[in-house]
Amino acid sequence: MNKKENILKSALMLLVEKGVHNTPMSAIAKNAGTGMGTIYNYFPNKDVLINELYVNIKEKENSAFPDFDYRKPIKTQFENYYQSIIFFFIEHPAYFQFMEQLHASPIITSESKAKGIAVVNPVFDLLKKGKDERIIKNLEITELIQFIGGSVLSYLRWYLIQENIDSTSVQNQTNMVWDGIKT
């Protein structure tokens, strides 16, 4: 792992543990085992570091999505996407906790947000196709995304505090969300 990756990994750990506003750059440098000069060589300030971490997680999230097989039914494509995003964050709970802190934060720049939205463009396309084929409710795509995203957030919040979870809970959640968006 190079210095920059080490700084990002250390920052993620501290930002999740202590919060965005309670984590100074000096603590990140100390946790990364590097000096302040080194950290500022990579990140001129904490906002730049946070935005890079945000984009980095979004890129990893994107790699977790299955390639949409447009020959499969809309429902199957949706289920694959939905379960992939759930399992991605279950496998990386620190990513979820970090992203949840920044959901509506002014720290995230419009450029970083645009990169994050680009990750879900295939989902926008899938929902549009589903609407066009009258398989998915005729609502604004942004409303559908808000509903789906809200269910992901809610489910993960619940999941991450449970001790014993039935192996069918992700499928149950997927079915409930599909029932909510289908016509």
Coordinates of C-alpha atoms in Angstrom, one line a residue:
M1 CA 0.0 0.0 0.0
N2 CA 1.4 3.4 -1.0
K3 CA 1.4 6.5 1.3
K4 CA -1.6 8.0 -0.3
E5 CA -3.7 4.8 0.1
N6 CA -2.5 4.5 3.7
I7 CA -3.6 8.0 4.4
L8 CA -7.1 7.4 2.8
K9 CA -7.5 4.1 4.8
S10 CA -6.5 5.8 8.0
A11 CA -8.8 8.7 7.3
L12 CA -11.7 6.4 6.7
M13 CA -11.2 4.6 10.0
L14 CA -11.0 7.8 12.0
L15 CA -13.8 9.6 10.1
V16 CA -16.1 6.7 10.8
E17 CA -15.0 6.4 14.4
K18 CA -14.9 10.1 15.4
G19 CA -17.0 11.8 12.8
V20 CA -16.1 14.2 10.0
H21 CA -16.0 17.3 12.1
N22 CA -14.1 15.7 15.0
T23 CA -11.2 14.4 13.0
P24 CA -8.4 16.8 12.4
M25 CA -5.8 16.3 9.7
S26 CA -3.1 15.9 12.5
A27 CA -5.0 12.8 13.8
I28 CA -5.2 11.3 10.3
A29 CA -1.5 11.9 9.8
K30 CA -0.6 10.4 13.2
N31 CA -2.9 7.4 12.5
A32 CA -1.3 6.9 9.1
G33 CA 2.2 7.1 10.6
T34 CA 3.2 10.0 8.4
G35 CA 4.0 13.7 8.9
M36 CA 1.8 16.6 8.3
G37 CA 4.0 17.7 5.4
T38 CA 3.4 14.4 3.7
I39 CA -0.3 14.4 4.2
Y40 CA -0.5 18.0 2.8
N41 CA 1.5 16.9 -0.3
Y42 CA -1.4 14.6 -1.2
F43 CA -4.3 16.6 0.2
P44 CA -4.2 20.4 0.6
N45 CA -7.0 20.3 3.2
K46 CA -9.4 17.9 4.8
D47 CA -12.3 18.7 2.4
V48 CA -10.1 17.6 -0.6
L49 CA -9.2 14.4 1.3
I50 CA -12.9 13.7 2.1
N51 CA -13.9 14.3 -1.5
E52 CA -11.2 11.9 -2.8
L53 CA -12.3 9.3 -0.3
Y54 CA -15.9 9.8 -1.3
V55 CA -15.1 9.3 -5.0
N56 CA -12.8 6.4 -4.2
I57 CA -15.7 4.6 -2.4
K58 CA -18.1 5.4 -5.3
E59 CA -15.6 3.9 -7.8
K60 CA -15.4 0.7 -5.6
E61 CA -19.1 0.6 -5.3
N62 CA -19.4 0.8 -9.1
S63 CA -17.0 -2.2 -9.5
A64 CA -19.3 -4.2 -7.2
F65 CA -22.3 -3.7 -9.5
P66 CA -23.0 -6.5 -12.0
D67 CA -23.0 -5.6 -15.6
F68 CA -26.6 -5.3 -16.6
D69 CA -27.6 -8.1 -19.0
Y70 CA -30.2 -6.3 -21.0
R71 CA -31.5 -9.6 -22.3
K72 CA -32.7 -10.5 -18.8
P73 CA -36.1 -9.4 -17.5
I74 CA -36.2 -5.9 -15.8
K75 CA -37.0 -7.6 -12.5
T76 CA -33.9 -9.8 -12.6
Q77 CA -31.7 -6.9 -13.5
F78 CA -33.1 -4.9 -10.7
E79 CA -32.7 -7.7 -8.2
N80 CA -29.1 -8.2 -9.2
Y81 CA -28.3 -4.5 -8.8
Y82 CA -30.2 -4.1 -5.5
Q83 CA -28.6 -7.1 -3.9
S84 CA -25.2 -6.2 -5.1
I85 CA -25.3 -2.8 -3.5
I86 CA -26.6 -4.3 -0.2
F87 CA -23.9 -6.9 -0.1
F88 CA -21.2 -4.4 -1.1
F89 CA -22.0 -2.3 2.0
I90 CA -22.4 -5.3 4.2
E91 CA -18.9 -6.4 3.2
H92 CA -17.6 -2.8 3.7
P93 CA -19.5 -1.4 6.7
A94 CA -17.0 1.5 7.2
Y95 CA -17.8 2.6 3.6
F96 CA -21.5 2.7 4.5
Q97 CA -20.9 4.6 7.7
F98 CA -18.7 7.2 6.0
M99 CA -21.1 7.7 3.1
E100 CA -24.0 8.0 5.5
Q101 CA -22.3 10.9 7.3
L102 CA -21.8 12.7 4.1
H103 CA -25.2 12.1 2.5
A104 CA -26.2 15.7 2.6
S105 CA -22.9 17.3 3.5
P106 CA -21.8 20.6 1.8
I107 CA -18.2 19.2 2.0
I108 CA -18.9 17.0 -1.1
T109 CA -18.3 19.1 -4.1
S110 CA -20.6 19.2 -7.1
E111 CA -17.8 17.5 -9.1
S112 CA -17.6 14.6 -6.6
K113 CA -21.4 14.3 -6.6
A114 CA -21.4 14.1 -10.4
K115 CA -18.9 11.2 -10.2
G116 CA -21.1 9.5 -7.6
I117 CA -24.2 9.9 -9.7
A118 CA -22.4 8.5 -12.8
V119 CA -22.1 5.3 -10.8
V120 CA -25.9 4.8 -10.8
N121 CA -26.5 5.9 -14.4
P122 CA -27.2 2.2 -15.4
V123 CA -29.9 2.1 -12.8
F124 CA -31.5 5.3 -14.2
D125 CA -31.5 3.6 -17.6
L126 CA -32.9 0.4 -16.2
L127 CA -35.7 2.3 -14.4
K128 CA -36.5 4.3 -17.6
K129 CA -36.7 1.2 -19.6
G130 CA -38.9 -0.4 -17.0
K131 CA -41.2 2.7 -17.1
D132 CA -41.2 2.6 -20.9
E133 CA -42.3 -1.0 -20.9
R134 CA -44.9 -0.3 -18.1
I135 CA -43.2 -2.7 -15.7
I136 CA -42.2 0.0 -13.3
K137 CA -44.5 2.7 -11.9
N138 CA -44.8 5.9 -14.0
L139 CA -43.0 8.1 -11.4
E140 CA -40.1 10.4 -11.8
I141 CA -36.8 8.5 -12.0
T142 CA -35.5 10.6 -9.2
E143 CA -38.4 9.7 -7.0
L144 CA -37.8 6.0 -7.7
I145 CA -34.1 6.4 -6.9
Q146 CA -34.9 8.1 -3.7
F147 CA -37.3 5.3 -2.7
I148 CA -34.8 2.6 -3.6
G149 CA -31.9 4.4 -2.0
G150 CA -33.9 5.1 1.2
S151 CA -34.7 1.4 1.4
V152 CA -31.0 0.5 1.1
L153 CA -30.0 3.0 3.8
S154 CA -32.8 1.8 6.1
Y155 CA -32.0 -1.8 5.6
L156 CA -28.3 -1.4 6.2
R157 CA -28.8 0.6 9.3
W158 CA -31.0 -2.2 10.6
Y159 CA -28.7 -5.0 9.4
L160 CA -25.6 -3.6 10.9
I161 CA -27.0 -3.6 14.4
Q162 CA -28.5 -7.0 14.3
E163 CA -26.8 -10.0 15.9
N164 CA -28.6 -12.8 14.1
I165 CA -30.0 -12.3 10.7
D166 CA -32.0 -14.8 8.8
S167 CA -30.3 -15.6 5.5
T168 CA -33.5 -14.7 3.6
S169 CA -33.6 -11.1 4.8
V170 CA -31.9 -9.6 1.8
Q171 CA -34.2 -11.5 -0.6
N172 CA -37.2 -10.4 1.5
Q173 CA -36.0 -6.8 1.3
T174 CA -35.5 -7.0 -2.4
N175 CA -39.0 -8.4 -2.9
M176 CA -40.6 -5.6 -0.9
V177 CA -38.7 -2.9 -2.8
W178 CA -39.6 -4.5 -6.1
D179 CA -43.2 -4.7 -5.1
G180 CA -43.0 -1.0 -4.3
I181 CA -41.8 0.1 -7.7
K182 CA -43.5 -2.4 -10.1
T183 CA -46.8 -1.6 -11.7

